[in-house]
XYZ file of C-alpha atoms in Angstrom:
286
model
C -15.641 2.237 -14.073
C -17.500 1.319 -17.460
C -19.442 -1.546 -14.775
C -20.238 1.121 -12.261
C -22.009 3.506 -15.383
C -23.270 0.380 -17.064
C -25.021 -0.841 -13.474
C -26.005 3.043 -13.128
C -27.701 2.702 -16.509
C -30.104 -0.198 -15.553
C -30.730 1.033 -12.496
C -32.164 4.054 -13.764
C -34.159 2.304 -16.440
C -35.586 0.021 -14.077
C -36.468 2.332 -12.128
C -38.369 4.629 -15.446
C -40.059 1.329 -16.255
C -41.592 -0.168 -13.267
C -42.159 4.184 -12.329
C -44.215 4.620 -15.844
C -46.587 1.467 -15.458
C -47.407 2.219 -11.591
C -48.064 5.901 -12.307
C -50.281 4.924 -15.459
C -51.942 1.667 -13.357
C -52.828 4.973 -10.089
C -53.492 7.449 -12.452
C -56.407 5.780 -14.341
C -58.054 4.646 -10.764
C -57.987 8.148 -9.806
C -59.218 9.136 -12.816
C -62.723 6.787 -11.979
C -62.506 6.514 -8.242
C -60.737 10.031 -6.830
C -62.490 9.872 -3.620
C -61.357 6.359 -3.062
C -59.831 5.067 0.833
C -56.357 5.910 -0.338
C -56.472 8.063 -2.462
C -54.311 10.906 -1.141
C -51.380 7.836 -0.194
C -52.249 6.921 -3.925
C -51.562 10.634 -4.859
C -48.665 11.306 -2.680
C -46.652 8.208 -4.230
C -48.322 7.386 -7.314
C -49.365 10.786 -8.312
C -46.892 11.685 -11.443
C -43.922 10.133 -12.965
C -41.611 11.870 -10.797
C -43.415 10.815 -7.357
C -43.601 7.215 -8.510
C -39.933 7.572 -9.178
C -39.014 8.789 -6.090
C -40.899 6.312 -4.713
C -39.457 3.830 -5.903
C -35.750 5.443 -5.042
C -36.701 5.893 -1.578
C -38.130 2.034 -1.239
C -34.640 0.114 -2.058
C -32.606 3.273 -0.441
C -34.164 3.136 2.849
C -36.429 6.330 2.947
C -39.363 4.398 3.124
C -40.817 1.164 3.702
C -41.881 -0.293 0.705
C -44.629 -2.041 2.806
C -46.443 1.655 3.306
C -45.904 2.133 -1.040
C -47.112 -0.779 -2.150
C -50.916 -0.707 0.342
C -52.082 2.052 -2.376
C -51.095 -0.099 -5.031
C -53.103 -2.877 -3.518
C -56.222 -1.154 -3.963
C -55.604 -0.435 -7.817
C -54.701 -3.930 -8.818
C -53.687 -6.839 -7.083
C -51.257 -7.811 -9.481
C -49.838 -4.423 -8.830
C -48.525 -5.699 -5.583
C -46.142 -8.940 -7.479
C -44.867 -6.520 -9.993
C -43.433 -4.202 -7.151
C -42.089 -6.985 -5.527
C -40.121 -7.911 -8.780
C -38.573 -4.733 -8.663
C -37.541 -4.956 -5.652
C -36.240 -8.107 -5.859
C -34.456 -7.710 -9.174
C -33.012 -3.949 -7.788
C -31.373 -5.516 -4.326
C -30.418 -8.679 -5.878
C -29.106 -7.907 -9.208
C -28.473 -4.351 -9.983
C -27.469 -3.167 -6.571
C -25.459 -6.126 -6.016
C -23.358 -4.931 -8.904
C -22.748 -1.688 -7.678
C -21.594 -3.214 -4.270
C -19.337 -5.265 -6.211
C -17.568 -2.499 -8.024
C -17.216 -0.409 -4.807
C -15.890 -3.564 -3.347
C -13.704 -4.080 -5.881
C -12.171 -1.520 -5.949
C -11.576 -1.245 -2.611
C -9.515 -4.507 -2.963
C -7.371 -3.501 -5.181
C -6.473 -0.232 -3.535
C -5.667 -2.535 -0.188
C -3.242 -4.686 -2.443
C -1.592 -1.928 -4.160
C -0.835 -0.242 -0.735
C 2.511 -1.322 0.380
C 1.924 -1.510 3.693
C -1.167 -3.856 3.511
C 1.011 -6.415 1.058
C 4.083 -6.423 3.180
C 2.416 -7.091 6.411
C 0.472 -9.528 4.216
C 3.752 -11.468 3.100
C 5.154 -11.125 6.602
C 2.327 -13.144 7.619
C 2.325 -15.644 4.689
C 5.817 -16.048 5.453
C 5.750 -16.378 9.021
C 3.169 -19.029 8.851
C 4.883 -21.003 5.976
C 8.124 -21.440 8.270
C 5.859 -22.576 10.992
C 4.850 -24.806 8.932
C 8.547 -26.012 7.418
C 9.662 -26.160 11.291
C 6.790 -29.053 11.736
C 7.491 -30.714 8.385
C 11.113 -30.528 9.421
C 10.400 -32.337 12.780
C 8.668 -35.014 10.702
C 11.421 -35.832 8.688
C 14.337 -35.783 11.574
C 13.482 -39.179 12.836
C 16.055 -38.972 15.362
C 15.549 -36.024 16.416
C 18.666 -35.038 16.662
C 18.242 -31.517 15.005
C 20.005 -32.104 11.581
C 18.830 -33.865 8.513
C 20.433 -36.290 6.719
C 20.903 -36.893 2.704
C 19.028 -40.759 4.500
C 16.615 -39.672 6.038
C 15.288 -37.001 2.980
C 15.658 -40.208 0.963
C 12.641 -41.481 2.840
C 10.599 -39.065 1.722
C 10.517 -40.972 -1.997
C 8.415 -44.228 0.309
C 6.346 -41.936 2.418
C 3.717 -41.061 0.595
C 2.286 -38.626 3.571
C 5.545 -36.916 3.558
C 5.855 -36.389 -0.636
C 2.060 -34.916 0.241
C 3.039 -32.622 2.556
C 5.893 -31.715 0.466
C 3.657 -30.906 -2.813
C 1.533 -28.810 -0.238
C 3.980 -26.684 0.365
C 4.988 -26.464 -3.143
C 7.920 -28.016 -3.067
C 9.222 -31.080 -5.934
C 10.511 -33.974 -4.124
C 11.269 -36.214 -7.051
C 15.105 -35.879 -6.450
C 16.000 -36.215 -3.005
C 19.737 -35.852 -3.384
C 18.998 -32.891 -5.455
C 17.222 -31.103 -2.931
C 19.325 -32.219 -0.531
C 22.481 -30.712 -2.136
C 20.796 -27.422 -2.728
C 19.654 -27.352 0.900
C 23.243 -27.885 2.167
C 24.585 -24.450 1.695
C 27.694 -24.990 4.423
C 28.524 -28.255 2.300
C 28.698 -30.526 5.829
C 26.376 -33.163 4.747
C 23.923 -32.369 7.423
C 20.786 -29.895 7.221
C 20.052 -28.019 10.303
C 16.596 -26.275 10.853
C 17.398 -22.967 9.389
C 18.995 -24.077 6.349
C 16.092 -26.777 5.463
C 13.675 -23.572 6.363
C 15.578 -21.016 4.063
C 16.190 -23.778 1.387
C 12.572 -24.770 0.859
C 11.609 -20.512 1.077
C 13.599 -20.572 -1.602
C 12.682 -23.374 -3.677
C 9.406 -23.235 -3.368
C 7.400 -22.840 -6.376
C 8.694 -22.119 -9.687
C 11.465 -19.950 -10.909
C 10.771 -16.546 -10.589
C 11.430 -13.383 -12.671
C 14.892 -12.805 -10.293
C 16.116 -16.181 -11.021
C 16.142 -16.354 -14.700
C 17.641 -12.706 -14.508
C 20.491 -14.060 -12.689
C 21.121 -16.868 -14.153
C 20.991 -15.249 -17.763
C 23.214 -12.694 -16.182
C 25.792 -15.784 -15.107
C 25.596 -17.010 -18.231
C 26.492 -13.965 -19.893
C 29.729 -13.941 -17.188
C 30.691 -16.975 -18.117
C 30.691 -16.579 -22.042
C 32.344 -13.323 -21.936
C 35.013 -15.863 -19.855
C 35.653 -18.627 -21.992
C 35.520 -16.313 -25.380
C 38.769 -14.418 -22.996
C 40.238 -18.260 -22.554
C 39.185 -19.454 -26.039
C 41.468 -15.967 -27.331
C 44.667 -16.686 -24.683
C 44.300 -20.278 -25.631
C 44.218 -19.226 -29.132
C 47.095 -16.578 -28.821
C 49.175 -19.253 -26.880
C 49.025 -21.761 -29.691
C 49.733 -19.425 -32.515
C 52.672 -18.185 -30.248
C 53.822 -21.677 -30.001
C 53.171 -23.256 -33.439
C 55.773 -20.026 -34.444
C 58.139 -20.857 -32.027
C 57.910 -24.326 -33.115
C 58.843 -23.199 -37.103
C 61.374 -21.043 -35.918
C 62.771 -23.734 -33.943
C 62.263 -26.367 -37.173
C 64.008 -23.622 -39.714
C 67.213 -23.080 -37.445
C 67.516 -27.262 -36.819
C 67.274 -27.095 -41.068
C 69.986 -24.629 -41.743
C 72.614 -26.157 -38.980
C 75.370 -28.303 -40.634
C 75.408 -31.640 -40.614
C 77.750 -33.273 -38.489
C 80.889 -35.277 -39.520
C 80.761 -39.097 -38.522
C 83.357 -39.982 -36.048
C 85.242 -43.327 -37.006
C 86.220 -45.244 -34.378
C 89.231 -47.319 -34.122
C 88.664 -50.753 -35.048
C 87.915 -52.649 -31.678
C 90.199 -56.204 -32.134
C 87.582 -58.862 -33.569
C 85.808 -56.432 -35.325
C 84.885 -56.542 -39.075
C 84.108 -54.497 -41.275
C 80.178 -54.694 -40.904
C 80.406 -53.955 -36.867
C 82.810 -51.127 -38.277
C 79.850 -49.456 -40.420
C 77.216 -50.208 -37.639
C 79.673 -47.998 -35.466
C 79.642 -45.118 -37.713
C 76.184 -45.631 -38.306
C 75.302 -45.161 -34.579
C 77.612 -42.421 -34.482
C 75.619 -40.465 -36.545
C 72.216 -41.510 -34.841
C 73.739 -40.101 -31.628
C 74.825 -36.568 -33.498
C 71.464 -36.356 -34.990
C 69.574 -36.833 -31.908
């Protein structure tokens, strides 16, 4: 809008300019010649400031041929004749051409805010762009057997017209296995035509505002997850490690056992006698 009143602005004092040094220019001819060949086309145009004025509306609005306003002017000066030229010139070319621009303008932005116009205007992007995936995808399917192997997308890395064709339709190629993984939403090591068209309608381009969303909103998931683990881990362990010093104070407080003696085996001596009662214990203990 402040373009439109700006534009409106010069247009108006272009047209007060060029209408004050015409009417001054006719007025002093009439003033020395007023019987002169033209002088009542001089009068009817030229006569006052509004007449040249309106003259000069009516010239770049179609209401008159400038050819017929600009014979009177002819006869006052030649130079006359250049100077409305200019303002023509510099009216159609400059000043109105802003005013078109605005009106255009704005007339674009209504279009894209209407949600009609923009979704029969993605529809259409959208329908071209898997027309074009369905061609790219015949490219790469050497065998043409209708699926895509993790192989054959490998190729793309040593075909340069491929990778090109790729980047064109704004997709990163740099990790074929990558993009091959992501593309194989059924997880059977095969891409079929709607899968590689979905996949690259989906990767194309770079994240968008949904994306991040949901993966901060995963990420959130997952935290609020492993802080629940972490805590039953933690829980567990406490519960344990009590357990386990229960377990240690009651072991503590139980009476030793008395060592059973054996009989003496014949051939024994006394040291295999002591390693007897020594193992005796051991076996208590454990």
């Amino acid at each position: 809008l402040k373009s439109l009143v700006w534009a409106m602005i010069l247009l108006i004092m272009d047209m007060y300019l060029f209408g004050v040094i015409f009417t001054e220019a006719v007025s002093d001819h009439l003033i020395y010649s007023p019987h002169g060949p033209r002088s009542g086309k001089m009068e009817e145009f030229w006569g006052d400031l509004s007449s040249s004025l309106f003259t000069l509306f009516k010239s770049i609005s179609g209401g008159l041929s400038w050819h017929e306003a600009v014979r009177p002017l002819g006869d006052v000066n030649f130079l006359l004749v250049p100077l409305f030229a200019l303002y023509i010139a510099f009216t159609y070319f400059a000043v109105l051409n802003v005013v078109t621009g605005f009106f255009c303008h704005s007339a674009i932005e209504t279009a894209e805010r209407d949600p009609d116009v923009v979704a029969h205007r993605l529809m259409d992007r959208r329908m071209d762009y898997a027309t074009k995936l369905k061609t790219l995808f015949d490219n790469v399917d050497e065998d043409n057997s209708g699926l895509i192997t993790v192989k054959e997308l490998e190729q793309l890395l040593t075909n340069p017209t491929l990778q090109a064709y790729f980047e064109a339709m704004e997709l990163d190629t740099q990790d074929a296995w990558s993009l091959f993984k992501l593309m194989d939403r059924d997880h059977t090591n095969n891409i079929d035509i709607e899968e590689f068209v979905e996949g690259c309608i989906r990767l194309r381009g770079s994240a968008k505002g949904i994306d991040i969303a949901k993966l901060t909103q995963d990420h959130r998931f997952m935290m609020k997850k492993q802080l629940i683990f972490m805590r039953f881990v933690q829980d567990s362990l406490s519960t344990l490690a009590e357990s386990v010093v229960h377990l240690k104070a009651k072991v503590g407080t139980r009476p030793a056992p008395e060592p059973a003696v054996a009989p003496l085996r014949p051939g024994w001596s006394g040291k295999h006698f002591t390693a007897g009662i020594f193992f005796k214990f051991e076996g208590a203990q454990g």
